C-alpha cells in the first residue's frame, strides 16, 4: 500500500514538473479577426461599383 502511494506521488510530482505550470490569460483584441473589404466600404481602389438596389438604400 505504501509503495503504491509513493509511486503515485512520484508520478504526480514529476508530471507537474514536466507541465511547467505556465499560464497565459486570453488575449482579447478589439480588432476583428477577419477583414473582408479592407475597410473601404465596398469600394476597391477607387472603383465606384454599387450593387443593384444598394444605391436606393443609401449604402453607396
mmCIF file of N, CA, C and O in Angstrom:
data_model
loop_
_atom_site.group_PDB
_atom_site.id
_atom_site.type_symbol
_atom_site.label_atom_id
_atom_site.label_comp_id
_atom_site.label_asym_id
_atom_site.label_seq_id
_atom_site.Cartn_x
_atom_site.Cartn_y
_atom_site.Cartn_z
ATOM 1 N N UNK A 1 0.818 -1.198 0.000
ATOM 2 C CA UNK A 1 0.000 0.000 0.000
ATOM 3 C C UNK A 1 0.861 1.260 0.000
ATOM 4 O O UNK A 1 0.600 2.183 -0.762
ATOM 5 N N UNK A 2 1.857 1.274 0.878
ATOM 6 C CA UNK A 2 2.740 2.442 0.963
ATOM 7 C C UNK A 2 3.508 2.624 -0.337
ATOM 8 O O UNK A 2 3.693 3.743 -0.805
ATOM 9 N N UNK A 3 3.936 1.526 -0.939
ATOM 10 C CA UNK A 3 4.708 1.592 -2.185
ATOM 11 C C UNK A 3 3.847 2.158 -3.326
ATOM 12 O O UNK A 3 4.327 2.934 -4.152
ATOM 13 N N UNK A 4 2.587 1.778 -3.353
ATOM 14 C CA UNK A 4 1.676 2.275 -4.387
ATOM 15 C C UNK A 4 1.452 3.779 -4.234
ATOM 16 O O UNK A 4 1.460 4.517 -5.225
ATOM 17 N N UNK A 5 1.258 4.242 -3.005
ATOM 18 C CA UNK A 5 1.066 5.666 -2.769
ATOM 19 C C UNK A 5 2.326 6.457 -3.100
ATOM 20 O O UNK A 5 2.242 7.558 -3.650
ATOM 21 N N UNK A 6 3.487 5.890 -2.772
ATOM 22 C CA UNK A 6 4.747 6.555 -3.087
ATOM 23 C C UNK A 6 4.938 6.667 -4.598
ATOM 24 O O UNK A 6 5.331 7.721 -5.109
ATOM 25 N N UNK A 7 4.621 5.612 -5.326
ATOM 26 C CA UNK A 7 4.737 5.625 -6.781
ATOM 27 C C UNK A 7 3.770 6.651 -7.386
ATOM 28 O O UNK A 7 4.135 7.414 -8.284
ATOM 29 N N UNK A 8 2.548 6.674 -6.883
ATOM 30 C CA UNK A 8 1.565 7.639 -7.365
ATOM 31 C C UNK A 8 2.010 9.067 -7.084
ATOM 32 O O UNK A 8 1.874 9.950 -7.931
ATOM 33 N N UNK A 9 2.566 9.313 -5.916
ATOM 34 C CA UNK A 9 3.061 10.636 -5.560
ATOM 35 C C UNK A 9 4.209 11.066 -6.470
ATOM 36 O O UNK A 9 4.260 12.197 -6.930
ATOM 37 N N UNK A 10 5.128 10.150 -6.740
ATOM 38 C CA UNK A 10 6.269 10.458 -7.614
ATOM 39 C C UNK A 10 5.791 10.767 -9.030
ATOM 40 O O UNK A 10 6.268 11.714 -9.670
ATOM 41 N N UNK A 11 4.839 10.004 -9.525
ATOM 42 C CA UNK A 11 4.307 10.243 -10.870
ATOM 43 C C UNK A 11 3.587 11.597 -10.916
ATOM 44 O O UNK A 11 3.742 12.367 -11.871
ATOM 45 N N UNK A 12 2.842 11.920 -9.879
ATOM 46 C CA UNK A 12 2.135 13.187 -9.826
ATOM 47 C C UNK A 12 3.098 14.368 -9.796
ATOM 48 O O UNK A 12 2.955 15.332 -10.546
ATOM 49 N N UNK A 13 4.112 14.299 -8.959
ATOM 50 C CA UNK A 13 5.083 15.386 -8.851
ATOM 51 C C UNK A 13 5.880 15.540 -10.153
ATOM 52 O O UNK A 13 6.095 16.652 -10.633
ATOM 53 N N UNK A 14 6.287 14.438 -10.745
ATOM 54 C CA UNK A 14 7.072 14.517 -11.983
ATOM 55 C C UNK A 14 6.226 15.066 -13.132
ATOM 56 O O UNK A 14 6.720 15.831 -13.971
ATOM 57 N N UNK A 15 4.935 14.716 -13.198
ATOM 58 C CA UNK A 15 4.092 15.245 -14.267
ATOM 59 C C UNK A 15 3.852 16.742 -14.082
ATOM 60 O O UNK A 15 3.785 17.489 -15.062
ATOM 61 N N UNK A 16 3.730 17.202 -12.834
ATOM 62 C CA UNK A 16 3.585 18.637 -12.595
ATOM 63 C C UNK A 16 4.857 19.391 -12.951
ATOM 64 O O UNK A 16 4.804 20.510 -13.468
ATOM 65 N N UNK A 17 5.995 18.798 -12.704
ATOM 66 C CA UNK A 17 7.259 19.453 -13.052
ATOM 67 C C UNK A 17 7.428 19.532 -14.568
ATOM 68 O O UNK A 17 7.937 20.519 -15.092
ATOM 69 N N UNK A 18 6.991 18.490 -15.280
ATOM 70 C CA UNK A 18 7.113 18.493 -16.735
ATOM 71 C C UNK A 18 6.115 19.456 -17.382
ATOM 72 O O UNK A 18 6.385 20.021 -18.440
ATOM 73 N N UNK A 19 4.972 19.657 -16.734
ATOM 74 C CA UNK A 19 3.955 20.552 -17.288
ATOM 75 C C UNK A 19 4.431 21.997 -17.267
ATOM 76 O O UNK A 19 4.060 22.791 -18.122
ATOM 77 N N UNK A 20 5.218 22.368 -16.298
ATOM 78 C CA UNK A 20 5.764 23.713 -16.235
ATOM 79 C C UNK A 20 4.841 24.733 -15.603
ATOM 80 O O UNK A 20 5.258 25.831 -15.287
ATOM 81 N N UNK A 21 3.593 24.413 -15.447
ATOM 82 C CA UNK A 21 2.618 25.287 -14.793
ATOM 83 C C UNK A 21 2.642 26.711 -15.348
ATOM 84 O O UNK A 21 2.636 27.685 -14.599
ATOM 85 N N UNK A 22 2.718 26.866 -16.645
ATOM 86 C CA UNK A 22 2.678 28.197 -17.240
ATOM 87 C C UNK A 22 1.237 28.543 -17.573
ATOM 88 O O UNK A 22 0.457 27.706 -18.005
ATOM 89 N N UNK A 23 0.895 29.800 -17.375
ATOM 90 C CA UNK A 23 -0.459 30.266 -17.635
ATOM 91 C C UNK A 23 -0.395 31.581 -18.384
ATOM 92 O O UNK A 23 0.327 32.491 -17.989
ATOM 93 N N UNK A 24 -1.147 31.678 -19.476
ATOM 94 C CA UNK A 24 -1.262 32.922 -20.220
ATOM 95 C C UNK A 24 -2.745 33.239 -20.341
ATOM 96 O O UNK A 24 -3.517 32.416 -20.846
ATOM 97 N N UNK A 25 -3.157 34.406 -19.887
ATOM 98 C CA UNK A 25 -4.576 34.745 -19.992
ATOM 99 C C UNK A 25 -5.003 34.933 -21.443
ATOM 100 O O UNK A 25 -4.166 35.122 -22.330
ATOM 101 N N UNK A 26 -6.300 34.870 -21.671
ATOM 102 C CA UNK A 26 -6.834 35.040 -23.022
ATOM 103 C C UNK A 26 -6.532 36.446 -23.523
ATOM 104 O O UNK A 26 -6.628 37.414 -22.791
ATOM 105 N N UNK A 27 -6.173 36.528 -24.787
ATOM 106 C CA UNK A 27 -5.877 37.825 -25.399
ATOM 107 C C UNK A 27 -7.127 38.313 -26.125
ATOM 108 O O UNK A 27 -7.536 37.749 -27.133
ATOM 109 N N UNK A 28 -7.719 39.363 -25.600
ATOM 110 C CA UNK A 28 -8.926 39.913 -26.201
ATOM 111 C C UNK A 28 -8.545 41.197 -26.928
ATOM 112 O O UNK A 28 -8.096 42.151 -26.322
ATOM 113 N N UNK A 29 -8.722 41.176 -28.231
ATOM 114 C CA UNK A 29 -8.353 42.328 -29.048
ATOM 115 C C UNK A 29 -9.618 42.919 -29.666
ATOM 116 O O UNK A 29 -10.499 42.186 -30.108
ATOM 117 N N UNK A 30 -9.709 44.253 -29.738
ATOM 118 C CA UNK A 30 -10.908 44.870 -30.300
ATOM 119 C C UNK A 30 -11.003 44.759 -31.820
ATOM 120 O O UNK A 30 -12.054 44.948 -32.389
ATOM 121 N N UNK A 31 -9.912 44.430 -32.501
ATOM 122 C CA UNK A 31 -9.936 44.324 -33.950
ATOM 123 C C UNK A 31 -10.613 43.013 -34.354
ATOM 124 O O UNK A 31 -10.479 42.008 -33.684
ATOM 125 N N UNK A 32 -11.318 43.022 -35.505
ATOM 126 C CA UNK A 32 -11.922 41.777 -35.989
ATOM 127 C C UNK A 32 -10.841 40.811 -36.464
ATOM 128 O O UNK A 32 -9.767 41.217 -36.914
ATOM 129 N N UNK A 33 -11.125 39.517 -36.350
ATOM 130 C CA UNK A 33 -10.160 38.513 -36.773
ATOM 131 C C UNK A 33 -10.048 38.434 -38.293
ATOM 132 O O UNK A 33 -8.984 38.179 -38.824
ATOM 133 N N UNK A 34 -11.161 38.659 -38.996
ATOM 134 C CA UNK A 34 -11.173 38.569 -40.448
ATOM 135 C C UNK A 34 -11.624 39.909 -41.016
ATOM 136 O O UNK A 34 -12.675 40.429 -40.653
ATOM 137 N N UNK A 35 -10.831 40.476 -41.920
ATOM 138 C CA UNK A 35 -11.194 41.722 -42.586
ATOM 139 C C UNK A 35 -11.606 41.370 -44.004
ATOM 140 O O UNK A 35 -10.822 40.823 -44.772
ATOM 141 N N UNK A 36 -12.858 41.685 -44.355
ATOM 142 C CA UNK A 36 -13.385 41.253 -45.641
ATOM 143 C C UNK A 36 -13.095 42.259 -46.744
ATOM 144 O O UNK A 36 -12.600 41.917 -47.807
ATOM 145 N N UNK A 37 -13.370 43.540 -46.514
ATOM 146 C CA UNK A 37 -13.215 44.515 -47.595
ATOM 147 C C UNK A 37 -12.147 45.569 -47.296
ATOM 148 O O UNK A 37 -12.136 46.620 -47.904
ATOM 149 N N UNK A 38 -11.258 45.327 -46.398
ATOM 150 C CA UNK A 38 -10.153 46.225 -46.039
ATOM 151 C C UNK A 38 -10.628 47.599 -45.577
ATOM 152 O O UNK A 38 -9.902 48.576 -45.684
ATOM 153 N N UNK A 39 -11.862 47.716 -45.123
ATOM 154 C CA UNK A 39 -12.367 48.966 -44.598
ATOM 155 C C UNK A 39 -12.727 50.000 -45.645
ATOM 156 O O UNK A 39 -12.929 51.157 -45.329
ATOM 157 N N UNK A 40 -12.820 49.618 -46.913
ATOM 158 C CA UNK A 40 -13.151 50.566 -47.969
ATOM 159 C C UNK A 40 -14.654 50.719 -48.158
ATOM 160 O O UNK A 40 -15.081 51.496 -48.991
ATOM 161 N N UNK A 41 -15.442 49.948 -47.450
ATOM 162 C CA UNK A 41 -16.888 50.051 -47.590
ATOM 163 C C UNK A 41 -17.415 49.536 -48.906
ATOM 164 O O UNK A 41 -18.424 49.998 -49.404
ATOM 165 N N UNK A 42 -16.779 48.575 -49.504
ATOM 166 C CA UNK A 42 -17.229 48.008 -50.762
ATOM 167 C C UNK A 42 -16.502 48.557 -51.967
ATOM 168 O O UNK A 42 -16.607 48.024 -53.053
ATOM 169 N N UNK A 43 -15.782 49.665 -51.818
ATOM 170 C CA UNK A 43 -15.029 50.231 -52.927
ATOM 171 C C UNK A 43 -13.622 49.656 -52.917
ATOM 172 O O UNK A 43 -12.987 49.573 -51.882
ATOM 173 N N UNK A 44 -13.156 49.270 -54.082
ATOM 174 C CA UNK A 44 -11.793 48.744 -54.136
ATOM 175 C C UNK A 44 -10.947 49.648 -55.021
ATOM 176 O O UNK A 44 -11.144 49.704 -56.234
ATOM 177 N N UNK A 45 -10.053 50.381 -54.421
ATOM 178 C CA UNK A 45 -9.079 51.220 -55.117
ATOM 179 C C UNK A 45 -9.733 52.214 -56.080
ATOM 180 O O UNK A 45 -9.403 52.279 -57.268
ATOM 181 N N UNK A 46 -10.717 52.949 -55.614
ATOM 182 C CA UNK A 46 -11.317 53.991 -56.430
ATOM 183 C C UNK A 46 -12.456 53.523 -57.304
ATOM 184 O O UNK A 46 -13.068 54.326 -57.990
ATOM 185 N N UNK A 47 -12.762 52.252 -57.330
ATOM 186 C CA UNK A 47 -13.864 51.751 -58.139
ATOM 187 C C UNK A 47 -15.177 52.178 -57.503
ATOM 188 O O UNK A 47 -15.364 52.074 -56.307
ATOM 189 N N UNK A 48 -16.103 52.665 -58.291
ATOM 190 C CA UNK A 48 -17.384 53.138 -57.772
ATOM 191 C C UNK A 48 -18.506 52.158 -58.085
ATOM 192 O O UNK A 48 -19.632 52.558 -58.357
ATOM 193 N N UNK A 49 -18.232 50.871 -58.065
ATOM 194 C CA UNK A 49 -19.260 49.873 -58.334
ATOM 195 C C UNK A 49 -20.251 49.834 -57.183
ATOM 196 O O UNK A 49 -19.872 49.801 -56.015
ATOM 197 N N UNK A 50 -21.529 49.859 -57.496
ATOM 198 C CA UNK A 50 -22.578 49.780 -56.496
ATOM 199 C C UNK A 50 -23.524 48.648 -56.896
ATOM 200 O O UNK A 50 -24.110 48.683 -57.983
ATOM 201 N N UNK A 51 -23.694 47.641 -56.055
ATOM 202 C CA UNK A 51 -24.581 46.511 -56.394
ATOM 203 C C UNK A 51 -26.022 47.007 -56.593
ATOM 204 O O UNK A 51 -26.428 48.000 -56.006
ATOM 205 N N UNK A 52 -26.792 46.322 -57.428
ATOM 206 C CA UNK A 52 -28.173 46.743 -57.699
ATOM 207 C C UNK A 52 -29.001 46.819 -56.413
ATOM 208 O O UNK A 52 -28.965 45.938 -55.571
ATOM 209 N N UNK A 53 -29.739 47.914 -56.253
ATOM 210 C CA UNK A 53 -30.623 48.078 -55.114
ATOM 211 C C UNK A 53 -29.961 48.738 -53.910
ATOM 212 O O UNK A 53 -30.643 49.190 -53.002
ATOM 213 N N UNK A 54 -28.642 48.812 -53.867
ATOM 214 C CA UNK A 54 -27.970 49.380 -52.718
ATOM 215 C C UNK A 54 -27.928 50.916 -52.755
ATOM 216 O O UNK A 54 -27.908 51.569 -51.729
ATOM 217 N N UNK A 55 -27.936 51.486 -53.967
ATOM 218 C CA UNK A 55 -27.909 52.950 -54.072
ATOM 219 C C UNK A 55 -29.196 53.554 -53.538
ATOM 220 O O UNK A 55 -29.194 54.614 -52.916
ATOM 221 N N UNK A 56 -30.331 52.883 -53.764
ATOM 222 C CA UNK A 56 -31.607 53.381 -53.275
ATOM 223 C C UNK A 56 -31.659 53.374 -51.742
ATOM 224 O O UNK A 56 -32.330 54.175 -51.134
ATOM 225 N N UNK A 57 -30.935 52.443 -51.138
ATOM 226 C CA UNK A 57 -30.901 52.336 -49.682
ATOM 227 C C UNK A 57 -29.886 53.292 -49.060
ATOM 228 O O UNK A 57 -29.801 53.398 -47.851
ATOM 229 N N UNK A 58 -29.097 53.956 -49.897
ATOM 230 C CA UNK A 58 -28.110 54.906 -49.393
ATOM 231 C C UNK A 58 -26.842 54.249 -48.895
ATOM 232 O O UNK A 58 -26.108 54.816 -48.094
ATOM 233 N N UNK A 59 -26.538 53.065 -49.368
ATOM 234 C CA UNK A 59 -25.326 52.357 -48.913
ATOM 235 C C UNK A 59 -24.143 52.544 -49.840
ATOM 236 O O UNK A 59 -23.092 51.980 -49.600
ATOM 237 N N UNK A 60 -24.325 53.286 -50.908
ATOM 238 C CA UNK A 60 -23.201 53.517 -51.817
ATOM 239 C C UNK A 60 -22.892 54.993 -51.925
ATOM 240 O O UNK A 60 -23.728 55.831 -51.772
#
